[in-house]
Coordinates of C-alpha atoms in Angstrom, one line a residue:
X224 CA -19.8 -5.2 15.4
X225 CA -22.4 -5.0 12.8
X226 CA -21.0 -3.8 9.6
X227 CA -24.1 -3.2 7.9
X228 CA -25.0 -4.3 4.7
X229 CA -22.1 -4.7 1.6
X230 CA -21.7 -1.5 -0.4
X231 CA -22.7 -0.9 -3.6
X232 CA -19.8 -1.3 -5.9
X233 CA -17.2 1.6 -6.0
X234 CA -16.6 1.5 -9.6
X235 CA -19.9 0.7 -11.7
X236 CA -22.4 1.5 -8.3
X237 CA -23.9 -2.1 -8.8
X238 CA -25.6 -3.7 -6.3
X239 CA -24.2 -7.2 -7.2
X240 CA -21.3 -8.1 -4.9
X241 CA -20.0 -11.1 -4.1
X242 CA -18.1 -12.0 -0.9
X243 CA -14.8 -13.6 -1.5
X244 CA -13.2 -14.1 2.1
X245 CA -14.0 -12.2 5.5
X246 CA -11.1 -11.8 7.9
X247 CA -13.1 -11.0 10.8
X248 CA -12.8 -8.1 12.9
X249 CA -9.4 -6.2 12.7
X250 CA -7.8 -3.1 13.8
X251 CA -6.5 -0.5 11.4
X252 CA -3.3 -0.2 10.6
X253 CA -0.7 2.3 9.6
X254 CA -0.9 4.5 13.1
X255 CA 0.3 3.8 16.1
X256 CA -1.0 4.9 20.0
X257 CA 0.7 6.4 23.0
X258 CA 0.4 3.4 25.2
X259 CA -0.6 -0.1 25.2
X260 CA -3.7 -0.4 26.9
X261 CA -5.2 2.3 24.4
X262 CA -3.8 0.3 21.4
X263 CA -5.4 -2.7 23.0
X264 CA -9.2 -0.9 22.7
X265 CA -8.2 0.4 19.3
X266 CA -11.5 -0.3 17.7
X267 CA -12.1 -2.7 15.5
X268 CA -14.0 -3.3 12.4
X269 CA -15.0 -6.0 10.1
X270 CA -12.5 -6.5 6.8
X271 CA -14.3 -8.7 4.1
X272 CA -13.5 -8.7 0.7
X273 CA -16.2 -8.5 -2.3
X274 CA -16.1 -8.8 -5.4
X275 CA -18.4 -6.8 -8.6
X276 CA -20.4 -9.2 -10.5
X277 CA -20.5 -6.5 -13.2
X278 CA -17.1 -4.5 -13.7
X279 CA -14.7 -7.4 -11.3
X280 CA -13.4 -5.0 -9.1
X281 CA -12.0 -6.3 -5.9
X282 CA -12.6 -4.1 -2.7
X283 CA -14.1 -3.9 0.8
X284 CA -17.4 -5.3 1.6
X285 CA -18.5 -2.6 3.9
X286 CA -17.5 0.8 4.7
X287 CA -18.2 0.7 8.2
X288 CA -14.2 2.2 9.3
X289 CA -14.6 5.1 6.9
X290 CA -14.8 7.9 9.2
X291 CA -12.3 5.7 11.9
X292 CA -9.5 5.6 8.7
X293 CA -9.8 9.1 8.0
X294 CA -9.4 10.5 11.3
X295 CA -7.0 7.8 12.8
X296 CA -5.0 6.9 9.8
X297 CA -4.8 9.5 6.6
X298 CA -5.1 12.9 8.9
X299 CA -1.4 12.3 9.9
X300 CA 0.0 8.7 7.6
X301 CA 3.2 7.3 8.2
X302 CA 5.6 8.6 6.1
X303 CA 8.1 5.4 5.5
X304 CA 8.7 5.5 1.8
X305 CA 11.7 7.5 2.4
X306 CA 13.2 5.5 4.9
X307 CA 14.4 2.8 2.7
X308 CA 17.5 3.1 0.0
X309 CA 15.6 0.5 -2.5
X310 CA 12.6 2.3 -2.3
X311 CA 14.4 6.1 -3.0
X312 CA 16.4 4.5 -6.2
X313 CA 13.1 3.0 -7.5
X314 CA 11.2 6.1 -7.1
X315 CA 14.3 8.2 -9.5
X316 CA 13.8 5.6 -11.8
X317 CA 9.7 6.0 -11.9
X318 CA 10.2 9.6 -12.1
X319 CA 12.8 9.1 -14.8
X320 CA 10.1 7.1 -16.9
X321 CA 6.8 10.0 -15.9
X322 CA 8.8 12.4 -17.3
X323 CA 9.9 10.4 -20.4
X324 CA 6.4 9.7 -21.4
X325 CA 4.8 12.9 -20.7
X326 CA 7.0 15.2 -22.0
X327 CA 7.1 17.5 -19.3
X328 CA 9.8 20.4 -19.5
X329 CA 11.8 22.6 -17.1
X330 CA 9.3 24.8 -15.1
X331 CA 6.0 22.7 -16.5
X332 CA 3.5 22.0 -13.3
X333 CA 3.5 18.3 -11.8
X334 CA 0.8 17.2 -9.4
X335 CA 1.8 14.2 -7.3
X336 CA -1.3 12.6 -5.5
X337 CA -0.5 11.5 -2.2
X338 CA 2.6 13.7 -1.8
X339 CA 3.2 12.7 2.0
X340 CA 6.5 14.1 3.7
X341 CA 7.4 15.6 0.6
X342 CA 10.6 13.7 -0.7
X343 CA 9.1 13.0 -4.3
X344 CA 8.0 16.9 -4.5
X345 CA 11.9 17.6 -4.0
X346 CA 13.0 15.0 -6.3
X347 CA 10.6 16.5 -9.0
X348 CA 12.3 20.1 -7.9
X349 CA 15.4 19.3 -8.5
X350 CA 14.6 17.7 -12.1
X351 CA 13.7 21.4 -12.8
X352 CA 9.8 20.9 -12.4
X353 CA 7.3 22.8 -10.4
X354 CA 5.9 19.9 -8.1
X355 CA 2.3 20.4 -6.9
X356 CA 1.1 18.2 -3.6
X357 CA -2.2 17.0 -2.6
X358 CA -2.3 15.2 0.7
X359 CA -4.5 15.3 3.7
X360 CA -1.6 14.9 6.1
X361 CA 1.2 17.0 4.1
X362 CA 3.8 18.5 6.2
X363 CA 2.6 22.3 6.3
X364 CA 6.6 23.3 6.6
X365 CA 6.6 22.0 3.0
X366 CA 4.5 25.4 1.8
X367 CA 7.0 27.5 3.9
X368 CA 10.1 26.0 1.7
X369 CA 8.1 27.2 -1.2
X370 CA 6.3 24.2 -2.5
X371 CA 2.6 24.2 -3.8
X372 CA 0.9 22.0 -1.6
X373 CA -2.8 21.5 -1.0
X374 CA -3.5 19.3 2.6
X375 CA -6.6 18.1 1.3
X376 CA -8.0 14.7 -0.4
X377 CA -7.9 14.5 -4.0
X378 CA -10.8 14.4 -6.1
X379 CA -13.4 16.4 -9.0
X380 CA -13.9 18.8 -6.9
X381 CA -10.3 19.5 -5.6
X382 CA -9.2 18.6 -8.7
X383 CA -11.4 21.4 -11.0
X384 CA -10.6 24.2 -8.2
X385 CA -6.9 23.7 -9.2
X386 CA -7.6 23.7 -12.6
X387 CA -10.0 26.9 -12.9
X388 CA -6.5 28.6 -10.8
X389 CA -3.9 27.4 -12.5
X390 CA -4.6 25.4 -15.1
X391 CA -4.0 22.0 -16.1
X392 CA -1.2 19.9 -16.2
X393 CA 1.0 17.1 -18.5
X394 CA 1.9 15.6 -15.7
X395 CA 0.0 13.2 -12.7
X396 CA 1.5 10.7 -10.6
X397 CA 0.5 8.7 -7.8
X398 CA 2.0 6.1 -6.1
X399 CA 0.3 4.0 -3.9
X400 CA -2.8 5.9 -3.3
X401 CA -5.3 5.3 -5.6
X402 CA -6.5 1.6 -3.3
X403 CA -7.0 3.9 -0.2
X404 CA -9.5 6.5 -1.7
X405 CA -13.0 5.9 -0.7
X406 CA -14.4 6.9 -3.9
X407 CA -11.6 5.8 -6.2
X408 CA -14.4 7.0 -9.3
X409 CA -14.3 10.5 -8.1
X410 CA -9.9 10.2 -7.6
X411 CA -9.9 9.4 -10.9
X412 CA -11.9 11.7 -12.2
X413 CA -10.4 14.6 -10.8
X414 CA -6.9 13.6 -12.6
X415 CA -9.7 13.4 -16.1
X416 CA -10.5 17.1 -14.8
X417 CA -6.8 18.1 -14.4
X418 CA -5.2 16.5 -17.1
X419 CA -4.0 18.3 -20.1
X420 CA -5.5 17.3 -23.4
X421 CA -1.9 15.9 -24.7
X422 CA -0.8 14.9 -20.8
X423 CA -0.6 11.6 -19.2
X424 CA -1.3 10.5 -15.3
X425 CA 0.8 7.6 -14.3
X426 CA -0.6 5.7 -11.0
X427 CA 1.0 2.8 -9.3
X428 CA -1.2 0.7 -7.3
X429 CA -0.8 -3.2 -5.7
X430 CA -1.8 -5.6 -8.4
X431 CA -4.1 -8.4 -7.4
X432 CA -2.8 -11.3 -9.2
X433 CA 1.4 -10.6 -7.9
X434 CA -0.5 -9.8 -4.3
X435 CA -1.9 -13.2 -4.7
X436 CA 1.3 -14.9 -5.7
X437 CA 3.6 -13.3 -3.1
X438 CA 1.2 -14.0 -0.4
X439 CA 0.0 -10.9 0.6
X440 CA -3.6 -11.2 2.6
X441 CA -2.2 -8.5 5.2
X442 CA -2.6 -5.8 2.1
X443 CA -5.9 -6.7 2.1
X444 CA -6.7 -4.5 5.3
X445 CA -9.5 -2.0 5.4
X446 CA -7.2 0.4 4.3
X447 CA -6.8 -0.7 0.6
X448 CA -10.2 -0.2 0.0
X449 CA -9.8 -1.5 -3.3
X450 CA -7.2 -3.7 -5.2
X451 CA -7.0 -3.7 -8.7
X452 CA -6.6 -6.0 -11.7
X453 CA -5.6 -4.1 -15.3
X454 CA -9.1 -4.9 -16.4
X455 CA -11.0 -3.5 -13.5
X456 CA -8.6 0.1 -13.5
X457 CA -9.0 0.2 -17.5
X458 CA -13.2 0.1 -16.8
X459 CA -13.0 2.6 -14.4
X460 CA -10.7 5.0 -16.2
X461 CA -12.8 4.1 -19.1
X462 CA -15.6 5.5 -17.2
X463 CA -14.3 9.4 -16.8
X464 CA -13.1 9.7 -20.4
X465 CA -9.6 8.4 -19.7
X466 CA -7.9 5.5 -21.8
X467 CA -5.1 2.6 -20.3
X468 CA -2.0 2.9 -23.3
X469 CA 0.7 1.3 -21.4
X470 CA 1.3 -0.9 -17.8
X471 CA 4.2 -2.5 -16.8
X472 CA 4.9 -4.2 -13.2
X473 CA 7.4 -3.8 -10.2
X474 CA 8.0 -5.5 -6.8
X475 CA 7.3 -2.5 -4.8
X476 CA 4.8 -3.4 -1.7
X477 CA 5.1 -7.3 -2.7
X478 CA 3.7 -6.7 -6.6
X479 CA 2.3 -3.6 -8.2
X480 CA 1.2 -2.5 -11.4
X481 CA 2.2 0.9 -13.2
X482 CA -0.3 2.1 -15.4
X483 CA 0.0 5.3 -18.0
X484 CA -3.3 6.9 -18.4
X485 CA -4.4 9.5 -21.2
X486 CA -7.3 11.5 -22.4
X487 CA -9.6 9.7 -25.1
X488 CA -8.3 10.7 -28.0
X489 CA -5.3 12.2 -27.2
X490 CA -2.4 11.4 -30.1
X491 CA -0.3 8.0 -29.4
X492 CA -1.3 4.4 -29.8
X493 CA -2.1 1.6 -27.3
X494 CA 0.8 -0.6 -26.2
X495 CA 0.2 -4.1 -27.1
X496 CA 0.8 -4.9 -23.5
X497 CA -2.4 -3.9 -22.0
X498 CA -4.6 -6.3 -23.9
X499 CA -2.2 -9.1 -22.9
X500 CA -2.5 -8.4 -19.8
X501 CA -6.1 -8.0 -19.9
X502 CA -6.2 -11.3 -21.5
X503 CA -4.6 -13.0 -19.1
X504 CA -6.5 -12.0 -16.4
X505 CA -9.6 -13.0 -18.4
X506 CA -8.1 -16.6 -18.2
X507 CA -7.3 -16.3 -14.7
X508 CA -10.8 -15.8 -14.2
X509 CA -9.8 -12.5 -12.1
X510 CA -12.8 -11.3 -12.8
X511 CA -15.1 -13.4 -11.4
X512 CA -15.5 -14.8 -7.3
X513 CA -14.9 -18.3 -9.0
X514 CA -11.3 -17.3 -9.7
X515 CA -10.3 -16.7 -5.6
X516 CA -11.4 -19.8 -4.1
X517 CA -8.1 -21.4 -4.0
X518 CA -5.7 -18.4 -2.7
X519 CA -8.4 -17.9 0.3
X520 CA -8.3 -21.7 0.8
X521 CA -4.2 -21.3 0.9
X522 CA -5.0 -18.1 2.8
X523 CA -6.6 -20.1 6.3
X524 CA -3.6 -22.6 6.0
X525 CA -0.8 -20.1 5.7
X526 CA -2.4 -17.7 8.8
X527 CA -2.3 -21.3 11.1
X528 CA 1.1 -22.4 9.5
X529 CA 2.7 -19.3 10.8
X530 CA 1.7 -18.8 13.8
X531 CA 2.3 -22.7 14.7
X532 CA 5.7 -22.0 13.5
X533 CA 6.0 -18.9 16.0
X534 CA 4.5 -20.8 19.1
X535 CA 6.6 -23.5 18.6
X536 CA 9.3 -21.4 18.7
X537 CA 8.3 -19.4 21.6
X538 CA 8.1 -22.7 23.6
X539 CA 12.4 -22.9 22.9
X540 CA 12.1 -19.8 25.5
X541 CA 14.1 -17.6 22.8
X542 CA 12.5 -13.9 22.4
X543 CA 11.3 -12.9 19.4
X544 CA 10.6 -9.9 17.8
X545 CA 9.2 -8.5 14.1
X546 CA 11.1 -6.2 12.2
X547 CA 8.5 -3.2 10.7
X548 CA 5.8 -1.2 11.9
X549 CA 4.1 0.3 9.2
X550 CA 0.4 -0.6 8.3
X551 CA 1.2 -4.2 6.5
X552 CA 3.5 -5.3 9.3
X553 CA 0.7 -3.8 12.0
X554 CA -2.6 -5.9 9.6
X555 CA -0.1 -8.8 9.7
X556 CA 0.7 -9.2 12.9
X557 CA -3.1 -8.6 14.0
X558 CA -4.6 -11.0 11.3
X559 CA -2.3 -14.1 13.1
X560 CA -3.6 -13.3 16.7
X561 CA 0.8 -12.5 17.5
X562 CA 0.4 -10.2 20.5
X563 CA 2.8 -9.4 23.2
X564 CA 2.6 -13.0 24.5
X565 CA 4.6 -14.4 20.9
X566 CA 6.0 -11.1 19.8
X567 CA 7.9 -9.1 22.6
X568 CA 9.0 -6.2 20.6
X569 CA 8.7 -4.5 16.7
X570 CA 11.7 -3.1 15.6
X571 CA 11.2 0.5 13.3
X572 CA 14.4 3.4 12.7
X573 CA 11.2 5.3 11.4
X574 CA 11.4 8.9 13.9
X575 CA 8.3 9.1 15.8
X576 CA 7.9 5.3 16.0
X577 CA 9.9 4.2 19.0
X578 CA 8.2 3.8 22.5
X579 CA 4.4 3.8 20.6
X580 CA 2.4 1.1 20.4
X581 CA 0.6 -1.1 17.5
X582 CA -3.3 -1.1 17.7
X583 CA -4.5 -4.5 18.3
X584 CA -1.8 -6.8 19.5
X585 CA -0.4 -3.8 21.8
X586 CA 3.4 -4.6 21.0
X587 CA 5.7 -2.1 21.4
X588 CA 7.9 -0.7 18.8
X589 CA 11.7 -0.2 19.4
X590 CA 14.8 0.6 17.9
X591 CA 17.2 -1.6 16.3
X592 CA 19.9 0.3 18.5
X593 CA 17.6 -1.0 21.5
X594 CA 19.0 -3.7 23.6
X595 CA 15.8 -5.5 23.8
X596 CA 15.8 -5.9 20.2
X597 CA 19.4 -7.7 20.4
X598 CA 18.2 -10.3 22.7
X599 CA 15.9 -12.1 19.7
X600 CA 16.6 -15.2 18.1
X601 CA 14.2 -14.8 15.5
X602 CA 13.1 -12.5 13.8
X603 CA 9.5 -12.1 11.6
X604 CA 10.0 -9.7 8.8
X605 CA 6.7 -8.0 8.5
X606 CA 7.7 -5.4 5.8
X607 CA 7.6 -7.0 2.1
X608 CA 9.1 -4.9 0.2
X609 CA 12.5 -4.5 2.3
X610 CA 13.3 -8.3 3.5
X611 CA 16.8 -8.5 1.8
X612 CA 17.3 -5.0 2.8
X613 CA 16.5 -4.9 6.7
X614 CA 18.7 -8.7 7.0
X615 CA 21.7 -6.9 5.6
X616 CA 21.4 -4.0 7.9
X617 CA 20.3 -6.1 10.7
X618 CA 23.5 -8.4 10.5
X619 CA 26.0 -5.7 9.9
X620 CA 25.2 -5.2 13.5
X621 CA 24.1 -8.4 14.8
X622 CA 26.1 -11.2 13.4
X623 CA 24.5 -14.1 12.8
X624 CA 23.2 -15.3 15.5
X625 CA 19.7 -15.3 14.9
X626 CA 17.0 -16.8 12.3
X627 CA 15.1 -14.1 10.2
X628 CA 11.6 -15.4 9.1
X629 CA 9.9 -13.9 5.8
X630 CA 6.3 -14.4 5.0
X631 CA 5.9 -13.6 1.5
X632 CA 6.0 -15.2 -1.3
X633 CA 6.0 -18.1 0.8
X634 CA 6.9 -19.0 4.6
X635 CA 10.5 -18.7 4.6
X636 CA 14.0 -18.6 6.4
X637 CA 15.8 -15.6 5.0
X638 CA 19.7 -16.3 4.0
X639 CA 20.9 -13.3 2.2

């Protein structure tokens, strides 16, 4: 496929990219198809990373599955978030700290960007708030139950509609969002444009350097159209009138980065953790294709480590199976060549999933409760964020009969 020339950059619009590592052609992930022949032909499109001489953001080389994301993937996304216990405590505890440092009160507006099947908008509910939703594939139902929702991308011009309505707000959040937006300069800007003069935004996003560390090339999928360090989000905030004052990091989706972001000038001081942070990037040299050159190295030898380590299994004549279907576990499968012929089966509890098939390698996904996925004896965890989480539940019901295989931080047997 030809992809075209690279783009200009995303953040600064220069023309001087550097490519750090091309995966070759991939399907998308995070969707799934009816049966496997169509997921076979899901098309495919070319996933190279760049780098910005001039600002040092990290994203996509080319934009060539644009219009293929947007109708395939974001018109109807996977809502999985909810699914799992550890993510639902962390995400009391996140909005335990938005509302901390904003300030909001009962009955003050909230927008969350990227509101999805609506479980944060009813956690912000029953804090006493008035949750707003913006999300091109929001549940409709959610409107009928009374909720504000707006099933649309975020953005200036989304954004200032609201605003000229309704007013601005002390409160943003978004949480994992922010690395799918094709123009992530116009995202942010619409949460400048929405954003009361004394509020704060507070937007998670995978950090580059823990992605690095924990091993995570399979977040590094079309999809995540960009992935941030501290310095590259400060510039670009910087560039719509909005100032970094705090960041702290978390483990969600194998290493993120929360950042708190207010209007120049508002009242408050920077926290002396940002230019740490920012420093130590600096000495990373994250900002420059010089400082990647190693992980991509470790990158080749990690996709051929695991998938010798899955063969050589396979030859034992034991089944084997992966446990998670959402986009990562879909990119990662797909970026080791593990189709039906290595990996009989996915397991996912997520409704909808079961009996649909992952685009690329065609596996199909199951149930745990499924007797085919009982017949395993090993099993690739291709979710991150829940490893411990999925081998506790898995055992309750299997024993211990069988191996459970983790790829991040590192290649790894799983004993919990």
């Amino acid at each position: 496929m030809d992809s075209g020339p690279m783009v200009q950059c995303r953040n600064c619009r220069s023309a001087g990219l550097s490519l750090l590592y091309n995966f070759g052609e991939q399907p998308l992930g995070g969707f799934l198809l009816p049966t496997a022949a169509l997921a076979r032909q899901a098309p495919r499109f070319v996933n190279a990373l760049a780098i910005c001489g001039a600002c040092g953001l990290v994203q996509q080389a080319f934009d060539s599955a644009q219009e293929a994301l947007a109708d395939l993937v974001y018109s109807n996304y996977q809502p999985t978030y909810s699914m799992s216990s550890v993510v639902r405590a962390y995400q009391e505890w996140f909005l335990d700290a938005a509302v901390r440092l904003s300030g909001v009160e009962a009955g003050d507006a909230v927008i969350e960007i990227g509101a999805n099947d609506g479980y944060v908008l009813g956690l912000l509910k029953h804090r006493g708030l008035a949750p707003v939703g913006f999300d091109p594939s929001i549940d409709p139902a959610l409107a009928r139950s009374g909720y504000r929702v707006f099933r649309e991308y975020f953005g200036a011009a989304s954004a200032r509609r609201y605003a000229g309505t309704h007013g601005t707000v002390k409160l943003v959040i978004s949480r994992h969002t922010l690395e799918h937006a094709f123009d992530p300069l116009d995202f942010v800007e619409g949460i400048e444009a929405v954003l009361a003069p004394d509020g704060a935004a507070l937007i998670e996003v995978p950090y580059l350097q823990l992605q690095m560390m924990n091993n995570q090339f399979q977040s590094m999928g079309a999809q995540h159209v960009c992935i941030f360090t501290l310095g590259s989000l400060s510039k670009m905030f910087g560039r719509v009138g909005l100032r970094v004052r705090d960041a702290w990091f978390c483990q969600m989706d194998g290493g993120s980065i929360v950042v708190c972001a207010h209007k120049r000038g508002a009242p408050g001081a920077d926290d002396e953790m940002v230019a740490r942070i920012e420093s130590v990037e600096q000495i990373l040299r994250l900002h420059e294709a010089a400082g990647f050159g190693r992980f991509f190295a470790e990158v080749d030898l990690q996709r051929t480590e695991i998938r010798t380590l899955v063969m050589e299994f396979a030859r034992t004549g034991r089944r084997i199976v992966a446990y998670g279907a959402g986009g990562k576990g879909q990119s990662l499968l797909n970026l080791l060549g593990l189709d039906t012929h290595l990996i009989q089966y996915v397991i996912d509890d997520t409704p909808g999933y079961a009996g649909k098939y992952i685009p690329g390698v065609g596996t199909e996904v199951v149930t745990r409760d499924d007797p085919r996925a009982g017949e395993a004896g090993m099993v690739l965890i291709t979710a991150p964020t829940h490893i411990r989480e999925i081998v506790q539940r898995d055992r309750e019901k299997r024993g211990r009969d069988r191996l459970y295989v983790a790829t991040a931080p590192r290649l790894h047997i799983v004993d919990v």
